[in-house]
PDB file of C-alpha atoms in Angstrom:
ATOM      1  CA  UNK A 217      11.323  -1.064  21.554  1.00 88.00           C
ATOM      2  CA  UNK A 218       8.295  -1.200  19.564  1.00 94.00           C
ATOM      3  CA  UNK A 219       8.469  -0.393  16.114  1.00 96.00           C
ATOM      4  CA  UNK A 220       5.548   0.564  13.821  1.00 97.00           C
ATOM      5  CA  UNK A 221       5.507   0.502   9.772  1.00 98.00           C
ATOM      6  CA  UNK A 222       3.267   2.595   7.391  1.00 98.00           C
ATOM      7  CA  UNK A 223       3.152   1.120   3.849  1.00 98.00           C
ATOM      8  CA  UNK A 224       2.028   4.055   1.757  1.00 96.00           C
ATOM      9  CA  UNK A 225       0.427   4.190  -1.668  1.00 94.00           C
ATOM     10  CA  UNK A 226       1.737   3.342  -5.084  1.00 90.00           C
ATOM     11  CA  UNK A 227      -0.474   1.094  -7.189  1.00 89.00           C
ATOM     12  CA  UNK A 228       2.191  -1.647  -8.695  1.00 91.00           C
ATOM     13  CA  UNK A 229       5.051   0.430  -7.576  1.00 93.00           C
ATOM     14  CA  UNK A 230       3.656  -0.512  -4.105  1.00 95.00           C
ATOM     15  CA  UNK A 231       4.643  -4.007  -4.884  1.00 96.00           C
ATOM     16  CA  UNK A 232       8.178  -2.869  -3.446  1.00 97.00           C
ATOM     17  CA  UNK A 233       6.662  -2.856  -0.243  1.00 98.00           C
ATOM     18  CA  UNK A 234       7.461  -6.665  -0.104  1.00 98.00           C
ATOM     19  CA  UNK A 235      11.315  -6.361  -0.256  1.00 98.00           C
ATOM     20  CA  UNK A 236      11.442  -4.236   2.634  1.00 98.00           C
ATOM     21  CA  UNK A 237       9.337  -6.445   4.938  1.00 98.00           C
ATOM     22  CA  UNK A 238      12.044  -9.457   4.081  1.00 98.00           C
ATOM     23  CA  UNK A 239      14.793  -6.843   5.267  1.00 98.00           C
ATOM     24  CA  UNK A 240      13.053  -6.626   8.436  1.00 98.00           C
ATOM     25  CA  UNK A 241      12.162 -10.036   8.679  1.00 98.00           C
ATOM     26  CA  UNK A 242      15.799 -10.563   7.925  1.00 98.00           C
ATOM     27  CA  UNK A 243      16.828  -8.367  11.150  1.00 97.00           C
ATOM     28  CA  UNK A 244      14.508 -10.330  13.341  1.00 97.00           C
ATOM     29  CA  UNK A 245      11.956  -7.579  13.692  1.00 97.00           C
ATOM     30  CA  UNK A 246       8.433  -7.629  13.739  1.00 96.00           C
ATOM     31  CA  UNK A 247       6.420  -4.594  13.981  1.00 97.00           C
ATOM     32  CA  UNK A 248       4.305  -3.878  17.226  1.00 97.00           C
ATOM     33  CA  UNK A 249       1.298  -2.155  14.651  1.00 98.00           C
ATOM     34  CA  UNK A 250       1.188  -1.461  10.779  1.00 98.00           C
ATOM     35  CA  UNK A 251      -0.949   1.074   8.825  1.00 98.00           C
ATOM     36  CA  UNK A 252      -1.352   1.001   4.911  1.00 98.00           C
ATOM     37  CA  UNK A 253      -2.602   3.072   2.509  1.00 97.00           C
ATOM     38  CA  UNK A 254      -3.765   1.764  -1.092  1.00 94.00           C
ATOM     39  CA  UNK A 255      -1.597  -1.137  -2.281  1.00 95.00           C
ATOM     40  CA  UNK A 256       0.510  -0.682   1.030  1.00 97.00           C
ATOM     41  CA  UNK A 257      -3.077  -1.455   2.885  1.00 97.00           C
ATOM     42  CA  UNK A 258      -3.384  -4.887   0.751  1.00 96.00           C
ATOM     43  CA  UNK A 259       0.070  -5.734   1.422  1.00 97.00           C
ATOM     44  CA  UNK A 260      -0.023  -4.443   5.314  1.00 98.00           C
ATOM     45  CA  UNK A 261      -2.888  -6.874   5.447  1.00 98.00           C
ATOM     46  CA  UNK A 262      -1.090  -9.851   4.664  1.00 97.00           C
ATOM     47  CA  UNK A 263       2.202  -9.202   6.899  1.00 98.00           C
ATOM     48  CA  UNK A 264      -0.430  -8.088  10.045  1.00 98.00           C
ATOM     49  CA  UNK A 265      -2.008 -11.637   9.853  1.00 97.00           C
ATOM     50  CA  UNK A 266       1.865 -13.237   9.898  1.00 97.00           C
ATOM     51  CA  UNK A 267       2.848 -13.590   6.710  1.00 97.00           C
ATOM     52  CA  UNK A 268       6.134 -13.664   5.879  1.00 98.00           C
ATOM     53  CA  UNK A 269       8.290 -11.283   3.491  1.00 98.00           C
ATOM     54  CA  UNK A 270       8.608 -14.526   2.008  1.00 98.00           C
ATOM     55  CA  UNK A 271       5.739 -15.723   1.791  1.00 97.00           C
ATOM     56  CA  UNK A 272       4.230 -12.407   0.376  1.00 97.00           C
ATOM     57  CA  UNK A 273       6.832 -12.357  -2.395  1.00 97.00           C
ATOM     58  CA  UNK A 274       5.351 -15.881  -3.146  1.00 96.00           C
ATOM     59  CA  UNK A 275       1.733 -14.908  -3.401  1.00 95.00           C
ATOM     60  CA  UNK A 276       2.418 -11.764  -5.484  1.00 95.00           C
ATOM     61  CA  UNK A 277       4.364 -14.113  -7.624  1.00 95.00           C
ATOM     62  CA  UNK A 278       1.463 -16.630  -8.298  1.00 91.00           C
ATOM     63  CA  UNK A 279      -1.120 -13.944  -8.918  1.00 89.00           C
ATOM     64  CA  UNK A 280       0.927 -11.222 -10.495  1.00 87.00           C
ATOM     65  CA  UNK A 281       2.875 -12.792 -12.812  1.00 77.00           C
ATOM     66  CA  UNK A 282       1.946 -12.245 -15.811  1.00 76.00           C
ATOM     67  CA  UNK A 283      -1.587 -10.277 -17.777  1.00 74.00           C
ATOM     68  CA  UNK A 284      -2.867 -13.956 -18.281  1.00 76.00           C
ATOM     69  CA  UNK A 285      -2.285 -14.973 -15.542  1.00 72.00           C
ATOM     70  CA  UNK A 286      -3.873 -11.425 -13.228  1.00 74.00           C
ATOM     71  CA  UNK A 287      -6.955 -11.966 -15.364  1.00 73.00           C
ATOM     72  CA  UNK A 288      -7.021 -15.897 -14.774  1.00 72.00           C
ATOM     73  CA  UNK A 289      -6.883 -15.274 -11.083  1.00 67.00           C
ATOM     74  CA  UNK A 290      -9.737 -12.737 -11.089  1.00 64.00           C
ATOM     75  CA  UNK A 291     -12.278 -14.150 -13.259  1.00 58.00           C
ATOM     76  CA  UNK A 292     -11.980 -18.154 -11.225  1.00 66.00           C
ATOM     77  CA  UNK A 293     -12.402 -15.998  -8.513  1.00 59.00           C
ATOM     78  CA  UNK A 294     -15.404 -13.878  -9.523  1.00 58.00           C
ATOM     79  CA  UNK A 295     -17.530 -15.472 -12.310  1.00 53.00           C
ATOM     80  CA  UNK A 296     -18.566 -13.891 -14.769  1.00 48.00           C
ATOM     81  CA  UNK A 297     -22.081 -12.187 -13.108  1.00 51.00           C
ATOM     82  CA  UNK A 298     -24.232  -9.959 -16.072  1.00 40.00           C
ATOM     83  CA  UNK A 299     -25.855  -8.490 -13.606  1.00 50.00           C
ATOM     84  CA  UNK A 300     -23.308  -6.952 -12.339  1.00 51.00           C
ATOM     85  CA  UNK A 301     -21.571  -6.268 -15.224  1.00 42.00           C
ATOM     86  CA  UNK A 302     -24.758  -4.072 -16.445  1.00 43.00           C
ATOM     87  CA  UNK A 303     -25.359  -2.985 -13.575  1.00 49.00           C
ATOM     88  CA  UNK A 304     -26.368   1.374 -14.141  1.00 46.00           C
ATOM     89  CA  UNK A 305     -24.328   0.480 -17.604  1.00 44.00           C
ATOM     90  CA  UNK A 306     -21.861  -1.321 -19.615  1.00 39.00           C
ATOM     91  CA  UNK A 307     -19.030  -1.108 -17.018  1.00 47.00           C
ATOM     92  CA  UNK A 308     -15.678  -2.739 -17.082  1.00 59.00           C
ATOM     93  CA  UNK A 309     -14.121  -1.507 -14.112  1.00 73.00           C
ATOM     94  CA  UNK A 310     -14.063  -4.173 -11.145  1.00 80.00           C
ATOM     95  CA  UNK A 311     -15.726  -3.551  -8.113  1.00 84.00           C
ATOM     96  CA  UNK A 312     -12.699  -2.980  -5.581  1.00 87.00           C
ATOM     97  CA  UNK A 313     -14.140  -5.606  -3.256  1.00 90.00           C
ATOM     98  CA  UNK A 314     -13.730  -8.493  -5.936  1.00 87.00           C
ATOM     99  CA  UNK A 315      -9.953  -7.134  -6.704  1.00 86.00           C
ATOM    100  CA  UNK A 316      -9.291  -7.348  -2.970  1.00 89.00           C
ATOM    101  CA  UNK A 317     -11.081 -10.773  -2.505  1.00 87.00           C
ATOM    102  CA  UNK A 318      -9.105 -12.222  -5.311  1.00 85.00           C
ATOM    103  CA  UNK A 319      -5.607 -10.990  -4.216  1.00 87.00           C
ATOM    104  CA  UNK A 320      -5.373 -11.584  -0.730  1.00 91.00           C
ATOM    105  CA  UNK A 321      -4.761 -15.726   0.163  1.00 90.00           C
ATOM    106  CA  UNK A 322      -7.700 -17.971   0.138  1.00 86.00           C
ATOM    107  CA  UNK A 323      -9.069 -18.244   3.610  1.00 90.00           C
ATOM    108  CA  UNK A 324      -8.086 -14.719   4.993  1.00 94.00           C
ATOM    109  CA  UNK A 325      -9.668 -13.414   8.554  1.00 96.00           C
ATOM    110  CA  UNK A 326     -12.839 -11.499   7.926  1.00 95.00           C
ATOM    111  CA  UNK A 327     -12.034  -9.072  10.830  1.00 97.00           C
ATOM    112  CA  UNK A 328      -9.083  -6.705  11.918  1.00 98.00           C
ATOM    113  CA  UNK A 329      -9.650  -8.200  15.377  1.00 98.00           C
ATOM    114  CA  UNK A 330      -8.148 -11.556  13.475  1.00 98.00           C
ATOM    115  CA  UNK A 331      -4.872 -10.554  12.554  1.00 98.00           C
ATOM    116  CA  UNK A 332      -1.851 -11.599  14.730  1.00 97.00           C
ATOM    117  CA  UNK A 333      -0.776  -7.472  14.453  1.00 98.00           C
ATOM    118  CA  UNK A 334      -2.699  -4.511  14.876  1.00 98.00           C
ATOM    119  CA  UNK A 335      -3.320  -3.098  11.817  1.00 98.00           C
ATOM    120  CA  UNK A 336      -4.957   0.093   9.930  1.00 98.00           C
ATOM    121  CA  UNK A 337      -6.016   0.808   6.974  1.00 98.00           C
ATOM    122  CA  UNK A 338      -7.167   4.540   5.540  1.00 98.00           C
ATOM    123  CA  UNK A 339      -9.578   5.008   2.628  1.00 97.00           C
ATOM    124  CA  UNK A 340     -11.212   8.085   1.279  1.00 97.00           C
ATOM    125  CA  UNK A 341     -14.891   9.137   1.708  1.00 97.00           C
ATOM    126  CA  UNK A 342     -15.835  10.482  -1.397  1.00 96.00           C
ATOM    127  CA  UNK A 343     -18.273  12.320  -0.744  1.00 96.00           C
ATOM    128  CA  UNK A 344     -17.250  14.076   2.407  1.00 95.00           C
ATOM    129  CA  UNK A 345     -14.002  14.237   1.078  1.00 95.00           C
ATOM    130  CA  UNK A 346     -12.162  13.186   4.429  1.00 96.00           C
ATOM    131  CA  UNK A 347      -9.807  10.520   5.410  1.00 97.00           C
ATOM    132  CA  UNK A 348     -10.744   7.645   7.041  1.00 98.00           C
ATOM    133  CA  UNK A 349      -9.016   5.136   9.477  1.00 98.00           C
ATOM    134  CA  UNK A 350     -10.700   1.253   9.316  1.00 98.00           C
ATOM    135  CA  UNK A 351      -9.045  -0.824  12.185  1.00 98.00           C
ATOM    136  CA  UNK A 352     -11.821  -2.468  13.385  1.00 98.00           C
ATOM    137  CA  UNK A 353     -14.643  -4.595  12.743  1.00 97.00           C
ATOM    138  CA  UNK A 354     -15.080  -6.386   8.507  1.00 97.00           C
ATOM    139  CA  UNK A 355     -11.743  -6.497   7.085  1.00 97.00           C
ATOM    140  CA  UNK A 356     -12.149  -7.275   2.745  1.00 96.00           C
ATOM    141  CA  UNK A 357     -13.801  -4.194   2.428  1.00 97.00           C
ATOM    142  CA  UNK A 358     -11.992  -1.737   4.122  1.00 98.00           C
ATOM    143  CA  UNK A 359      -8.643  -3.230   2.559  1.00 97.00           C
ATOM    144  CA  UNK A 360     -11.048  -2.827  -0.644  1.00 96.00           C
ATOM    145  CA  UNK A 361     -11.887   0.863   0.392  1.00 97.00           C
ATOM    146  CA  UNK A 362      -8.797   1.838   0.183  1.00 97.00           C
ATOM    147  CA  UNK A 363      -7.463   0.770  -2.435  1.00 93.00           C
ATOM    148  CA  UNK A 364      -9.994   1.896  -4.795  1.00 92.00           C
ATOM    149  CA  UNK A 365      -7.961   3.294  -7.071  1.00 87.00           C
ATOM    150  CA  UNK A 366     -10.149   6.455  -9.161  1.00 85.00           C
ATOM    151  CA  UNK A 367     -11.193   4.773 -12.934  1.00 78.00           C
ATOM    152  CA  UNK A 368      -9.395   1.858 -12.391  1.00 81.00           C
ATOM    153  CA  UNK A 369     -11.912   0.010 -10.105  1.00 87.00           C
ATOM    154  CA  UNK A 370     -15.394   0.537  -8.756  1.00 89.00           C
ATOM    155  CA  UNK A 371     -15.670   2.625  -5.447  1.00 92.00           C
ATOM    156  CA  UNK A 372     -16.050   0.038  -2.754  1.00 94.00           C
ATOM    157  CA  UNK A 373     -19.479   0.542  -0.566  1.00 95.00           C
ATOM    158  CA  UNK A 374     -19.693   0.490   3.337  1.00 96.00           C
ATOM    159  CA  UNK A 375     -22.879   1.728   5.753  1.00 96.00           C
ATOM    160  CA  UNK A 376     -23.860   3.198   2.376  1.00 96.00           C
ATOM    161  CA  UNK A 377     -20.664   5.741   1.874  1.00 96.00           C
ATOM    162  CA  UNK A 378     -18.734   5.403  -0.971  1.00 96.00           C
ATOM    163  CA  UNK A 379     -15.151   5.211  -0.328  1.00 96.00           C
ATOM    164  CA  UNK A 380     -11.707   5.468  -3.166  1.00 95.00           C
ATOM    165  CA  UNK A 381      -8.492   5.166  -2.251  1.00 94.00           C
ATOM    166  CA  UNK A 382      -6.653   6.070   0.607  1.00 95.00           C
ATOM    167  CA  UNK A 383      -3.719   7.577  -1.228  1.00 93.00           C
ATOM    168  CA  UNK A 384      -5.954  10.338  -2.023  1.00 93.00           C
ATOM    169  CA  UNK A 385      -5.948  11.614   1.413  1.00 95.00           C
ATOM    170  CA  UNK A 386      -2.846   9.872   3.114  1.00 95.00           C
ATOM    171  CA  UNK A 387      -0.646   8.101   0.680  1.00 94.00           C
ATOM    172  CA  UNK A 388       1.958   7.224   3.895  1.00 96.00           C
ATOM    173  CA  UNK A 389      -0.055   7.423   7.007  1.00 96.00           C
ATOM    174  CA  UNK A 390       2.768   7.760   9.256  1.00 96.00           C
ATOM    175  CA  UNK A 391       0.583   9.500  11.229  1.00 94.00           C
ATOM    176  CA  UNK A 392      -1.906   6.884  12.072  1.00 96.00           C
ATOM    177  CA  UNK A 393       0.998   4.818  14.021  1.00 96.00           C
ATOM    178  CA  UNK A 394       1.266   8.112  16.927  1.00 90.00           C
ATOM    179  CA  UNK A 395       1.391   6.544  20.310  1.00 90.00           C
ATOM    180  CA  UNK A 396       0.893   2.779  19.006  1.00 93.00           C
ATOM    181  CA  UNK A 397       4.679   2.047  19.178  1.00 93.00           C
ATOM    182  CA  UNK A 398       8.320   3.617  19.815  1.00 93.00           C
ATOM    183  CA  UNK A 399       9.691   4.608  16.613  1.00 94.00           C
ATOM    184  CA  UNK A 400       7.694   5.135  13.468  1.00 95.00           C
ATOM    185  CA  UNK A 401       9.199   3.808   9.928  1.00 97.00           C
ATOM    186  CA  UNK A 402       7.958   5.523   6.693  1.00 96.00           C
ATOM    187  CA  UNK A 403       8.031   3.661   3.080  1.00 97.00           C
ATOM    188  CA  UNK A 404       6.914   6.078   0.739  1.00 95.00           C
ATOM    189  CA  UNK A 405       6.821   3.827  -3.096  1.00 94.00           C
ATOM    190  CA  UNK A 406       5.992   7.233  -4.606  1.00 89.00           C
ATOM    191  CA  UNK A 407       7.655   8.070  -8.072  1.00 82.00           C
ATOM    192  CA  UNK A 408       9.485  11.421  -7.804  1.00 79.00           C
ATOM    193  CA  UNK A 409      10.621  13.319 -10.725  1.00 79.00           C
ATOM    194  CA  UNK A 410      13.631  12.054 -12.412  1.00 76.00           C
ATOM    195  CA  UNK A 411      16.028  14.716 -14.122  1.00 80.00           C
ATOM    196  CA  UNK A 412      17.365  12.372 -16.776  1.00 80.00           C
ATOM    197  CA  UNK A 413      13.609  12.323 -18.540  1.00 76.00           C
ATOM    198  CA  UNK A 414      13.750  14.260 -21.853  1.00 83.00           C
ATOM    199  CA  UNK A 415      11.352  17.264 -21.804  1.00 88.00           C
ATOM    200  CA  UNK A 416       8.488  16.711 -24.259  1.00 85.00           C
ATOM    201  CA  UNK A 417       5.079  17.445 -24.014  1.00 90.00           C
ATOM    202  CA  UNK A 418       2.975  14.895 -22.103  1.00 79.00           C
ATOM    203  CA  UNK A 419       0.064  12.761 -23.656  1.00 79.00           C
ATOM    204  CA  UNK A 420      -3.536  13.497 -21.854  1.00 76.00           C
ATOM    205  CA  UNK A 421      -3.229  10.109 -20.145  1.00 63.00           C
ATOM    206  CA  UNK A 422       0.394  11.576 -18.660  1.00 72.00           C
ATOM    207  CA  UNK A 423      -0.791  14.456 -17.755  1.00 77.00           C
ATOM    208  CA  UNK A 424      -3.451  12.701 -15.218  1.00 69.00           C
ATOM    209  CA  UNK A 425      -1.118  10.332 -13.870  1.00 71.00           C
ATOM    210  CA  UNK A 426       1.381  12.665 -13.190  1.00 76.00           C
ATOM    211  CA  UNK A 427      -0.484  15.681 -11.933  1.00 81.00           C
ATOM    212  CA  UNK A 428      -1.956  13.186  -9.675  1.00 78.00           C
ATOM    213  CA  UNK A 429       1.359  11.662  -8.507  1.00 79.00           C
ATOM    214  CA  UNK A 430       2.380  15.551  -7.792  1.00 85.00           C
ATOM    215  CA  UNK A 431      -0.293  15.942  -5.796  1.00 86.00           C
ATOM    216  CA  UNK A 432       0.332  12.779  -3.772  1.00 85.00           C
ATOM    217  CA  UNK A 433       4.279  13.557  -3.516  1.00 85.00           C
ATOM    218  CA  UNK A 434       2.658  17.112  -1.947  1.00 89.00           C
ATOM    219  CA  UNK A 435       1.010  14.810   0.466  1.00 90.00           C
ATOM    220  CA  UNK A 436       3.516  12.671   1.173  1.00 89.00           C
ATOM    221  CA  UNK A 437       5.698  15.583   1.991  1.00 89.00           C
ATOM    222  CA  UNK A 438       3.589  17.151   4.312  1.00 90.00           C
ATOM    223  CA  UNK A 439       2.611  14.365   6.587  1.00 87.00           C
ATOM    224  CA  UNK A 440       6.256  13.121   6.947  1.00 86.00           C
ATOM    225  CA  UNK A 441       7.019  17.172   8.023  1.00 87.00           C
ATOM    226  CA  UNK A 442       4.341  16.978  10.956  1.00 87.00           C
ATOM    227  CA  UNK A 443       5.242  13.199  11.992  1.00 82.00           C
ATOM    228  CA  UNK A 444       8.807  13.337  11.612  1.00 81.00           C
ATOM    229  CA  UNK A 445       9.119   9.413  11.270  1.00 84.00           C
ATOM    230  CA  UNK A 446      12.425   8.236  12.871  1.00 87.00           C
ATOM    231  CA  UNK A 447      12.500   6.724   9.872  1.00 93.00           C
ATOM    232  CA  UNK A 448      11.630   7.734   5.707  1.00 94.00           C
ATOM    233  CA  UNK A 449      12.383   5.434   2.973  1.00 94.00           C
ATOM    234  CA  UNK A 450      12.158   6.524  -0.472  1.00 93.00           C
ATOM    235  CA  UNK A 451      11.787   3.196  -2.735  1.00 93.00           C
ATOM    236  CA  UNK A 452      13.291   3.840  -6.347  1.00 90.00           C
ATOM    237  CA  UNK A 453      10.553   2.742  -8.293  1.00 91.00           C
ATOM    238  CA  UNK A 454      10.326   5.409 -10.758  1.00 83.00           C
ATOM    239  CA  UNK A 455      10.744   3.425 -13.755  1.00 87.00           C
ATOM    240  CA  UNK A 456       7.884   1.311 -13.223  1.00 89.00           C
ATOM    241  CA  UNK A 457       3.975   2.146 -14.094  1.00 84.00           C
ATOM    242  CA  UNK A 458       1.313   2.552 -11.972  1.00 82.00           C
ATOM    243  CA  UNK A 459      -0.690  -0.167 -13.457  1.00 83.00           C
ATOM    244  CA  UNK A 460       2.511  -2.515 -14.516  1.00 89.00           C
ATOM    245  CA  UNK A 461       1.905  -5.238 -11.917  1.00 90.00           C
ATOM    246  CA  UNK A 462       2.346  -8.151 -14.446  1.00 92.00           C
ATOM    247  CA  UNK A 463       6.239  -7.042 -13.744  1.00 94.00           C
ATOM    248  CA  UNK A 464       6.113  -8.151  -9.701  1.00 95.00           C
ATOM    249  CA  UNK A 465       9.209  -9.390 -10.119  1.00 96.00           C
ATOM    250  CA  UNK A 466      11.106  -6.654 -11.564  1.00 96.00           C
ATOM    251  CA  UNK A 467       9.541  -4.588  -9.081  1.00 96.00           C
ATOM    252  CA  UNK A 468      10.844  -6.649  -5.945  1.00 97.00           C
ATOM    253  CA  UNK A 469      13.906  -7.610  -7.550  1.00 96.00           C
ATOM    254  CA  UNK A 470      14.790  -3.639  -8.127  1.00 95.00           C
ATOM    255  CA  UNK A 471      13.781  -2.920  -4.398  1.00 96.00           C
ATOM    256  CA  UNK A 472      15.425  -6.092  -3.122  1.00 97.00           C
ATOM    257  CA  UNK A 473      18.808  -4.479  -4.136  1.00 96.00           C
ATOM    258  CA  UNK A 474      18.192  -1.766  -1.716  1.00 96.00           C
ATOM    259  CA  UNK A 475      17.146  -4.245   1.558  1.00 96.00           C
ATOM    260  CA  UNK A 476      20.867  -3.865   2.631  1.00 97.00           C
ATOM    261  CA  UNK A 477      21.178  -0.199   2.521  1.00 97.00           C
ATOM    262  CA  UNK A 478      17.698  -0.288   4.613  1.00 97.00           C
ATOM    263  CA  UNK A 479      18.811  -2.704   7.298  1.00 97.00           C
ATOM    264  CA  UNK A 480      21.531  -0.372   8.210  1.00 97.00           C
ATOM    265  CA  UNK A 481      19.723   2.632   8.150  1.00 96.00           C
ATOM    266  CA  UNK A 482      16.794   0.859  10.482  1.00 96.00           C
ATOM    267  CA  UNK A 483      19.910  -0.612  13.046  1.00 96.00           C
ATOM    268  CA  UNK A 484      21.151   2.982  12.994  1.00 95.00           C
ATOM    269  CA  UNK A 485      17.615   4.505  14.031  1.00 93.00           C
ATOM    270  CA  UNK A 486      16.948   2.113  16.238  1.00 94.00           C
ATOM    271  CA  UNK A 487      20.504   3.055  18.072  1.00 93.00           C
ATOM    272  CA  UNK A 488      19.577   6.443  18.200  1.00 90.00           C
ATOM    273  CA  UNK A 489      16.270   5.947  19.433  1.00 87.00           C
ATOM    274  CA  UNK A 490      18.542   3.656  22.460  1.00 89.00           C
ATOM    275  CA  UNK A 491      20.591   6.999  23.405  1.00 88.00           C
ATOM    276  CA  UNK A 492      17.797   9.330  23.317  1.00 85.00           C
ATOM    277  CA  UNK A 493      15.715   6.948  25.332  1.00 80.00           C
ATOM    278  CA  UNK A 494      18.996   6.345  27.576  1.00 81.00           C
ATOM    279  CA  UNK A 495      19.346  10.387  28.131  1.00 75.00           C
ATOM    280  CA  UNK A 496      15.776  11.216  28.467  1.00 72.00           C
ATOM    281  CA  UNK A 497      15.616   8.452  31.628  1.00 63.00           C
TER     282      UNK A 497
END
């Protein structure tokens, strides 16, 4: 059986993404292609060129850590260039190729056609306003394509289009996994609405971040109705924010406490994929 894994979008809440690929390390499974979207493309990265669950959880740990120690990382990594930093005005937003550069392990393959898994990655054309699957060919700056995140970093350039980030198109390209393997498994690291929340009037910074993660649940929603994935995980990562990844380890520690209500549900799928396949033959 050949199983295939789409890590969708998130920013830091994407950081779950790591506890679910120990579960399935855990179960002995590794998965015959991966797609990722956004953080789940940075992370999808990693596991398609062998890393472990692991061994993610300890790279996210030594670069995530804390705020000192995110900016420490990124600025021995990328010097401080005035050139750049002027460049058509004062800007402090990072160019998403730098963010990716700096995050992935030293000495990373510069092509997909490196990675021990095949692997792909969807980032948004801005200007066409269309999806777009990288699985071939330079690798940093498609992961850095897509996960451009709008005003947080830089669009990231390639053959002179400007591409942001993949969630804004496909936040959990299921899709992008049809005839590549057997059974399909979703993780969706989405945050959905949470009844609890008192009802008050939302700040203007709120109201951005949320109407955009309504528009991305929308999204979300609809490709897992046309794929169908054999199987949809919902991380519970509501209580985290989007741009919180100094607390990595409260974000794989919360999904980690899921990994064995996962591993069931993927040994259940996986048996009835068996009697389908069984009846159909």
């Amino acid at each position: 059986m050949r199983i295939g894994v789409a890590l969708g979008s998130g920013a830091a809440r994407g950081l779950a993404h790591i506890a679910y690929i120990e579960a399935l390390d855990e179960l002995g499974l590794k998965p015959a292609a991966i797609a990722g979207a956004s953080i789940g493309g940075l992370i999808g990265a990693g596991w398609a060129n062998g890393m472990t669950g692991a061994e993610l959880r300890a790279h996210a740990y030594e670069v995530l850590g804390s705020i000192q120690q995110i900016a420490s990382t990124f600025w021995s990594r990328n010097p401080l260039d005035l050139q750049k930093l002027f460049a058509r005005g004062l800007s402090v937003q990072p160019h998403a190729v730098d963010v990716a550069r700096t995050f992935l392990p030293v000495d990373f393959p510069d092509t997909f056609e490196a990675l021990k898994i095949p692997f792909k990655v969807v980032a948004t054309d801005y200007h066409d306003w269309r999806e777009v699957v990288f699985d071939s060919g330079p690798l940093v700056p498609a992961i850095a394509a897509s996960m451009a995140i709008p005003s947080l970093f830089r669009p990231a350039v390639i053959d002179g289009r400007y591409f942001v980030d993949g969630g804004v198109t496909n936040p959990l390209p299921v899709n992008r996994l049809e005839g590549l393997c057997d059974m399909v498994i979703g993780i969706d690291v989405q945050r959905y609405p949470d009844p609890s929340q008192p009802v008050v009037e939302p700040s203007i910074f709120d109201a951005a971040i949320g109407a955009t993660e309504i528009m991305s649940q929308r999204l979300v929603d609809a490709v897992v109705r046309d794929m169908r994935p054999y199987l949809l995980v919902r991380a519970e990562v509501g209580i985290f924010g989007a741009q919180e990844f100094w607390r990595v380890r409260e974000i794989v520690e919360s999904a980690a406490a899921a990994k064995d209500d996962f591993k069931r549900a993927v040994e259940g799928a996986m048996a009835v994929w068996r009697m389908e396949h069984r009846l159909s033959h």
